Short mmCIF file of C-alpha atoms in Angstrom, two decimals:
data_model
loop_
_atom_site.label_atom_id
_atom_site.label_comp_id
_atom_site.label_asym_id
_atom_site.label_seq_id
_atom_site.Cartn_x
_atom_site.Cartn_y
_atom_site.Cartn_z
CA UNK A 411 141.44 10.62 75.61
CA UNK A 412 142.20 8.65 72.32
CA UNK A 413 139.80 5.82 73.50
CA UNK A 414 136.80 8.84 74.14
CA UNK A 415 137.22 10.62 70.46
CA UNK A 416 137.12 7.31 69.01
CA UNK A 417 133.63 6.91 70.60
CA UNK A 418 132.78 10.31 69.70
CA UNK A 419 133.80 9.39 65.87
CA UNK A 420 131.62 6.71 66.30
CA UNK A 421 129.29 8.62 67.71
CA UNK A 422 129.14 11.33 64.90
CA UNK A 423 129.19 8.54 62.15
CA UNK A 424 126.17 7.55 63.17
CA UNK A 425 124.21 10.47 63.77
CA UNK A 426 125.68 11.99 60.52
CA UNK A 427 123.32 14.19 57.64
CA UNK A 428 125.15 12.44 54.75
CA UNK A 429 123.15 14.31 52.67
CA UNK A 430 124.80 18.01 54.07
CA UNK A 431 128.25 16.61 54.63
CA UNK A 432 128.42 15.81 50.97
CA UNK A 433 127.04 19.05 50.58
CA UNK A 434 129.57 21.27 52.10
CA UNK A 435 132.62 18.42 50.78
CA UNK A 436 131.58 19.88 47.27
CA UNK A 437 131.69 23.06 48.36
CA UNK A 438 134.66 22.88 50.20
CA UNK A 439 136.59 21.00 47.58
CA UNK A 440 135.50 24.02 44.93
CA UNK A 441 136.53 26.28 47.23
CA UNK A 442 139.71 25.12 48.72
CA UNK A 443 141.31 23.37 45.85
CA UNK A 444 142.53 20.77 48.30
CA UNK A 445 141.95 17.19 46.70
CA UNK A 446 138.95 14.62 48.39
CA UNK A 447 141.72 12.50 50.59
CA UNK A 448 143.38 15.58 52.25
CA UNK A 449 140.12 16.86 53.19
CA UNK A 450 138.58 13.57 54.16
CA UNK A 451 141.84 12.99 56.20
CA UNK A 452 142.09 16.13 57.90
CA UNK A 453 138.49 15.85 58.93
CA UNK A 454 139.41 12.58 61.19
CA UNK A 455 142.36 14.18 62.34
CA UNK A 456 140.44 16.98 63.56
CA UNK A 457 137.90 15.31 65.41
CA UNK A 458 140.45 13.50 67.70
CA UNK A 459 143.18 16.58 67.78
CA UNK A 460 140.55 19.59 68.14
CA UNK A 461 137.36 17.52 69.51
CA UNK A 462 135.05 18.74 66.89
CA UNK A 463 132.37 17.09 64.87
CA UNK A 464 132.43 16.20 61.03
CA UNK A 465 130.00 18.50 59.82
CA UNK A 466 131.88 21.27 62.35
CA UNK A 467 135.09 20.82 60.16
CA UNK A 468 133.18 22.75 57.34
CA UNK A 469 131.05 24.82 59.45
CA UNK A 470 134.39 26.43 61.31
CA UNK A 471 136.23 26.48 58.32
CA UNK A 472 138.86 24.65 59.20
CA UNK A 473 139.93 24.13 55.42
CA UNK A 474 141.20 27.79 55.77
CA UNK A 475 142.36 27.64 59.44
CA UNK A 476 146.22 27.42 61.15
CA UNK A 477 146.33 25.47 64.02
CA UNK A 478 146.48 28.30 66.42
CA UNK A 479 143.11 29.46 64.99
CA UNK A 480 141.82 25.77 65.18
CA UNK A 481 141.97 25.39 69.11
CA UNK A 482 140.37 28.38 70.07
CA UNK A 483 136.77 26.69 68.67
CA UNK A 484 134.60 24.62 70.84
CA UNK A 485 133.32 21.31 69.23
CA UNK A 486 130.16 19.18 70.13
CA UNK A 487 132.97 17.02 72.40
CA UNK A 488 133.77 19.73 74.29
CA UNK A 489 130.54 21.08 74.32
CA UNK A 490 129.40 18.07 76.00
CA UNK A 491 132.11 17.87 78.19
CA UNK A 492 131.54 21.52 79.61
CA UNK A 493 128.01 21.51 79.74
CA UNK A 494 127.92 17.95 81.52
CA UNK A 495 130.39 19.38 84.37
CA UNK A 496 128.29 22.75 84.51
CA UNK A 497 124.97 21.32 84.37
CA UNK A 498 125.18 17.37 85.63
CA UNK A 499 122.18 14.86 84.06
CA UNK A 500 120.44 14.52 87.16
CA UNK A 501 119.51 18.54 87.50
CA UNK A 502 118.49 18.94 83.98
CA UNK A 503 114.84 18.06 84.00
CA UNK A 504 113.92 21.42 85.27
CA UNK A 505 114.76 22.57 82.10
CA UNK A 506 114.09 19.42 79.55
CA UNK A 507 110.26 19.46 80.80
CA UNK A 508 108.31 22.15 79.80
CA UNK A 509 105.04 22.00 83.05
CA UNK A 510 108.44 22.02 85.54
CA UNK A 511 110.32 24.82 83.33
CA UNK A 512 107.34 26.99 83.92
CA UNK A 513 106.43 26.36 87.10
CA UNK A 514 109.77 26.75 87.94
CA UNK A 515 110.34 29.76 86.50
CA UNK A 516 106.84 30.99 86.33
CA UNK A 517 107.68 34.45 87.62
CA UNK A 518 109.94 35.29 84.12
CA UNK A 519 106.80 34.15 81.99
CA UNK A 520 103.64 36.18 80.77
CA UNK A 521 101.84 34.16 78.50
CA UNK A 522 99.16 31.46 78.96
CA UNK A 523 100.11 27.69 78.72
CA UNK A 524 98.98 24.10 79.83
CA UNK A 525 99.49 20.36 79.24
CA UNK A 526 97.08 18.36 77.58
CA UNK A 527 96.38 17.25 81.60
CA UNK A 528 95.61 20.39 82.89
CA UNK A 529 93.26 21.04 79.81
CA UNK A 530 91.25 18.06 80.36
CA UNK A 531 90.79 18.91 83.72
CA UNK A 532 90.49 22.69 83.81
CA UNK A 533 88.02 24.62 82.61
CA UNK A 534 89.38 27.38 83.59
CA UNK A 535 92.76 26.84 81.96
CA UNK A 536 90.95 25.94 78.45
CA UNK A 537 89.14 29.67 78.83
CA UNK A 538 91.87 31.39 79.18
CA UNK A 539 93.70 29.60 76.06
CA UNK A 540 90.67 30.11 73.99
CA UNK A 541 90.26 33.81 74.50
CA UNK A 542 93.90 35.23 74.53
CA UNK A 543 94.91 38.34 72.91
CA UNK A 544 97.47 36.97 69.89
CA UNK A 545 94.08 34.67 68.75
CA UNK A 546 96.84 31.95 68.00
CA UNK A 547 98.34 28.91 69.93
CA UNK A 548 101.17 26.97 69.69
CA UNK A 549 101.15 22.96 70.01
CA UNK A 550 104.71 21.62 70.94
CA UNK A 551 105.63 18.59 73.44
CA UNK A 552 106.93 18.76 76.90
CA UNK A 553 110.18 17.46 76.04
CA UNK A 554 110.99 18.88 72.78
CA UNK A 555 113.33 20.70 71.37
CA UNK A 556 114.96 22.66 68.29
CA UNK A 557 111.58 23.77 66.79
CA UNK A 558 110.48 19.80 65.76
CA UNK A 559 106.71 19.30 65.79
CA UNK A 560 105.64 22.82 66.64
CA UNK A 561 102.00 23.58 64.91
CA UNK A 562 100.22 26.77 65.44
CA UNK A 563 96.61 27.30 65.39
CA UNK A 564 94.02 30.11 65.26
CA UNK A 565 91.39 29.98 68.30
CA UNK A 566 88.82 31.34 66.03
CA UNK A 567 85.66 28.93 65.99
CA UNK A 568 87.87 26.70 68.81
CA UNK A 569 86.69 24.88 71.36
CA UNK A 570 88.29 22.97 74.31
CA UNK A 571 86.99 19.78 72.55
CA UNK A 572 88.30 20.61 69.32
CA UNK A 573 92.02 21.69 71.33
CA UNK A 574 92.17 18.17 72.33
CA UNK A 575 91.88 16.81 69.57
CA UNK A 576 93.76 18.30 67.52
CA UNK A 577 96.51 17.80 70.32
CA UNK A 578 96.33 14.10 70.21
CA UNK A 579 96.10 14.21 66.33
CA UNK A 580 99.60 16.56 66.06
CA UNK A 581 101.23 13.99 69.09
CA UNK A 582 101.62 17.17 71.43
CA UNK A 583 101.14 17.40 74.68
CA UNK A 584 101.35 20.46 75.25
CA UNK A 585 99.69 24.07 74.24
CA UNK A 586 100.85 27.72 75.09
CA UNK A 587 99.64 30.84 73.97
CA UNK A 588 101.06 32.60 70.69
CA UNK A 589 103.23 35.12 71.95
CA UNK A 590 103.26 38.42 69.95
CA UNK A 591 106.56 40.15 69.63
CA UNK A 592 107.68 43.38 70.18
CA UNK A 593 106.76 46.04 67.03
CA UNK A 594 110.30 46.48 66.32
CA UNK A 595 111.23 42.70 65.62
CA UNK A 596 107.80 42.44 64.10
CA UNK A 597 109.07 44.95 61.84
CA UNK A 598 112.66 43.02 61.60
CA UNK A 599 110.48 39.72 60.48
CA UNK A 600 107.12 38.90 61.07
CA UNK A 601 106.85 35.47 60.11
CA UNK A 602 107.75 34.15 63.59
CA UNK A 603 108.93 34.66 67.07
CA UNK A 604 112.16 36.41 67.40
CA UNK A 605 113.96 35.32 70.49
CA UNK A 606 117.24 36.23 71.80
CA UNK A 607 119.75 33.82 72.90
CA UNK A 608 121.46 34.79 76.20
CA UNK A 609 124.13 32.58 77.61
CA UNK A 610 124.55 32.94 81.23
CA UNK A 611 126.82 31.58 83.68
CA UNK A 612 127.30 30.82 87.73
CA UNK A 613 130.32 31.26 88.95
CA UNK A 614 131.87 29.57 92.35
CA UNK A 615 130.78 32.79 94.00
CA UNK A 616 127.26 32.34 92.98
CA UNK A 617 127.29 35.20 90.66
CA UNK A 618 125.30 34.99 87.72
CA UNK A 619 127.31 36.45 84.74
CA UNK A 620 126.32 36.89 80.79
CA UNK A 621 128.87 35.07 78.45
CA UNK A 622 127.43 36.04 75.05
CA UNK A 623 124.29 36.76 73.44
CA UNK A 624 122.95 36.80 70.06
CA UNK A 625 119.63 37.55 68.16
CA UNK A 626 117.87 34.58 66.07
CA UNK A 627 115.91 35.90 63.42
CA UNK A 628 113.35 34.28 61.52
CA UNK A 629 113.55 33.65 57.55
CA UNK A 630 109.94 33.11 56.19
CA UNK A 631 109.47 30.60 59.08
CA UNK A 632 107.17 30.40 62.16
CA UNK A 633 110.58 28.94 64.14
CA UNK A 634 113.96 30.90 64.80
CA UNK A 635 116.15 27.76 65.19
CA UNK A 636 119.20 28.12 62.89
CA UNK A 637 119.06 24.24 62.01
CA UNK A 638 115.43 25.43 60.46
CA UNK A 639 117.43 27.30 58.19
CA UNK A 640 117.27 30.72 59.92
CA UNK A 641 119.90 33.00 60.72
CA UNK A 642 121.82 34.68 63.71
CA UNK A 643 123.73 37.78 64.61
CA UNK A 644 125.87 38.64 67.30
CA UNK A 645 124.62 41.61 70.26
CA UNK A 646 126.52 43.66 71.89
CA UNK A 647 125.27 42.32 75.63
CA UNK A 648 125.64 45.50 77.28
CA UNK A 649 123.57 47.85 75.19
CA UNK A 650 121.26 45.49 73.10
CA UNK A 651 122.40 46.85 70.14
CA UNK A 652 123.18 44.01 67.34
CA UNK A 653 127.14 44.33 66.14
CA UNK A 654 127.20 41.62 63.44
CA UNK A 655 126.20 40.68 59.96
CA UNK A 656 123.57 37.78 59.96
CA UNK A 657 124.75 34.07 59.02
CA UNK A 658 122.77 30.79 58.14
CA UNK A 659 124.36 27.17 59.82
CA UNK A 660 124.78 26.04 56.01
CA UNK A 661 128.38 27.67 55.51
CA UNK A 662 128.00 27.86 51.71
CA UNK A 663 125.82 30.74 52.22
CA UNK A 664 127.14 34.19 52.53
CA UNK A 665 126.31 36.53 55.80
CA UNK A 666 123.07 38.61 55.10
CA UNK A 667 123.60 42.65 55.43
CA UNK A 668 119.55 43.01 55.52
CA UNK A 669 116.71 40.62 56.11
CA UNK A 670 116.29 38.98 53.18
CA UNK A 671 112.18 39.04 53.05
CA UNK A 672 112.09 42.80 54.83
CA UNK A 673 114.89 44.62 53.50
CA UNK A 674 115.62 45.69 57.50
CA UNK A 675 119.61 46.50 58.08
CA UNK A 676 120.93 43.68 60.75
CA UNK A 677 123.43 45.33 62.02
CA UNK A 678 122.79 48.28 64.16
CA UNK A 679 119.40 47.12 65.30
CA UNK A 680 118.47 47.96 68.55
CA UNK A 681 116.52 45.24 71.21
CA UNK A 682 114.03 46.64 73.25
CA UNK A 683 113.64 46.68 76.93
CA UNK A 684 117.68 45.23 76.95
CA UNK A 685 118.01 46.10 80.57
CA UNK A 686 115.42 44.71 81.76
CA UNK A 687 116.40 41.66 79.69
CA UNK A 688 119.75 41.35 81.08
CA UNK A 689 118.25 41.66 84.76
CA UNK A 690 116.29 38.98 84.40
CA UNK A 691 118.07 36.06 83.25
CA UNK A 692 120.20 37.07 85.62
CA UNK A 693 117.14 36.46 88.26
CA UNK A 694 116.44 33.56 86.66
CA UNK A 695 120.10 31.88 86.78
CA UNK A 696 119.96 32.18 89.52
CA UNK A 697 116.79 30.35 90.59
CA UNK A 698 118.45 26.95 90.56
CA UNK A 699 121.81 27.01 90.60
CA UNK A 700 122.39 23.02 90.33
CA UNK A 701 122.29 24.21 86.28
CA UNK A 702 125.16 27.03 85.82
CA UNK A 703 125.72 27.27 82.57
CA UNK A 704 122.29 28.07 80.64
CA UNK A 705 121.05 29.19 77.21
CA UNK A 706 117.96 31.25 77.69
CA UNK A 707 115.76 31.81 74.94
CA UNK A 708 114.12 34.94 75.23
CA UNK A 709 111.07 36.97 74.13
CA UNK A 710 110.43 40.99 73.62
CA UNK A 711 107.08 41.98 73.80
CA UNK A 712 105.40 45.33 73.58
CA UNK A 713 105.07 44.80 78.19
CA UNK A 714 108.84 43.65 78.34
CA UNK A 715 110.96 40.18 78.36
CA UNK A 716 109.72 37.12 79.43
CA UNK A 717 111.41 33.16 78.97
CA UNK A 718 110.40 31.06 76.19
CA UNK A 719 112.86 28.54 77.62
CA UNK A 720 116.38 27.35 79.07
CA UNK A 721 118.75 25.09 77.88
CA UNK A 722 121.17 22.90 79.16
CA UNK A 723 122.75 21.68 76.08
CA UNK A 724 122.99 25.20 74.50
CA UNK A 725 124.35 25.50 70.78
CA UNK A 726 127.67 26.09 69.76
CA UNK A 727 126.65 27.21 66.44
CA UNK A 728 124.72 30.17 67.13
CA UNK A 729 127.30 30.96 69.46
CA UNK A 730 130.36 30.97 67.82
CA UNK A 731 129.21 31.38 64.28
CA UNK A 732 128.13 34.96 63.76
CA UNK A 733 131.48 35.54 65.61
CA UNK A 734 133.23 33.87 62.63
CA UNK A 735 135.88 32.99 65.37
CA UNK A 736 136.43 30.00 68.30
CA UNK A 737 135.61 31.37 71.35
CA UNK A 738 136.39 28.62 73.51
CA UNK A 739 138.28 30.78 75.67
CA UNK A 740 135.19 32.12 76.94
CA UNK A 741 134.45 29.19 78.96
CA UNK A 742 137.81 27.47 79.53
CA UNK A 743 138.14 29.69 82.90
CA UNK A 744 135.54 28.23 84.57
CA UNK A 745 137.05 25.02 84.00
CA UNK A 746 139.83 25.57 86.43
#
């Protein structure tokens, strides 16, 4: 074990936003009143002790935490550990590339889409994209993730000429059509697509059950990813009814009570169409079953749910955080 969490230290070292760890080892040191070396030294203790990152130190707060309160979070090492038992690296294509995502799971999906393939080929495909309803696409690649190198376009005065183009000029390689959300999380925040995060999980007896789920919300951006600097809240996964304050990934900011650009009250807000929502991720865990444990991404429209994606590798952050608690426990029984 020692010999793994030193090549997770390593690993984190490397892959490490010096830039925000400095940032919250201000804050943290202005906060705590602990001095630079305990801080720094607890921080290395923690990742081999509690398997957590080094940014995750500061972004569980364990500055203010006993030990007791310490193990019950779930780090990026067990994260990975979990989610490579739950969903092993040769069954997660299905749901790293987009084309066999949708085909896949085509019957959970509403809106228009193709690769820059199918568009050269179809004419068809290229109408259909060109005339839909929202009058906006959305460029992204096939194997992307977290929101990096989305563009969105109007289709006024487009053609499928001018599509291609600018797809090979953004380094897509892949368009879908703009979805338009529901009235009620328009009216939440319109700048982008709300989706809901819905964790599901198979169990031995092929039962597909919901672990968590939460509502991303968008903060004058045309992505919901926390890491965009976005925020999350907690829903209640039986009603649909949000039960949290909102909170940002950067832990020097406090939770947010209403949305900060429409003045709408987080807590209390009600999802639309949540039982139809619930049924069908449930469906759709149950599709391919080689994957257990999946984060859904989900969007409301004004005709119901439908997929925007599935994740393998689905974040601890937006999980845990707008819980302001560890809830490793959650998925420590399936590990037995």
């Amino acid at each position: 074990m020692k010999l793994k969490r030193t090549l997770y230290l390593g690993y984190y070292l490397k892959e490490l936003d010096w830039n925000k760890f400095s940032h919250f080892l201000e804050y943290t040191l202005r906060v705590s009143g602990k001095s630079k070396i305990a801080i720094l030294t607890d921080i290395v203790k923690s990742v081999f002790t509690y398997n957590i990152s080094l940014l995750e130190y500061f972004q569980f707060r364990f500055y203010e935490l006993d030990e007791e309160k310490r193990q019950k979070w779930a780090g990026t090492g067990y994260m990975y550990e979990f989610q490579q038992r739950m969903n092993p690296t040769d069954a997660r294509s299905i749901l790293e590339n987009k084309p066999e995502f949708m085909e896949e799971y085509n019957e959970f999906i509403k809106h228009e889409y193709a690769t820059i393939d199918e568009l050269r080929k179809s004419e068809e495909k290229a109408l259909k994209l060109l005339n839909v309803q929202s009058d906006k696409l959305v460029l992204k690649r096939s194997d992307g993730g977290s929101g990096k190198g989305i563009q969105m376009i109007e289709t006024e005065g487009l053609t499928k000429k001018r599509l291609l183009e600018k797809l090979e000029a953004s380094g897509n390689d892949m368009v879908e059509e703009y979805v338009v959300q529901h009235d009620e999380l328009m009216r939440l925040s319109p700048s982008g697509l709300n989706t809901i995060r819905i964790i599901t999980q198979v169990t031995e007896n092929n039962e597909a059950i919901v672990i968590d789920s939460r509502l991303r919300i968008t903060v004058n951006s045309h992505v919901d990813n926390m890491a965009a600097g976005n925020i999350a809240a907690t829903v209640d996964s039986d009603t649909g009814i949000v039960i949290s304050d909102a909170v940002y990934s950067d832990m020097t900011k406090d939770p947010v009570v209403k949305h900060p650009a429409t003045g709408v009250t987080i807590k209390g807000f009600q999802i639309p169409y949540w039982d139809e929502t619930i049924e069908m991720v449930k469906q759709a865990a149950l599709k391919n079953v080689s994957n257990r444990s999946i984060g859904w991404d989900v969007a409301i429209t004004n005709r119901g749910p439908e997929l925007i994606e599935g994740n393998h590798d689905w974040c601890k952050l937006l999980w845990q955080l707008p819980e302001g608690k560890g809830l490793k426990h959650k998925l420590d029984r399936f590990l037995t």
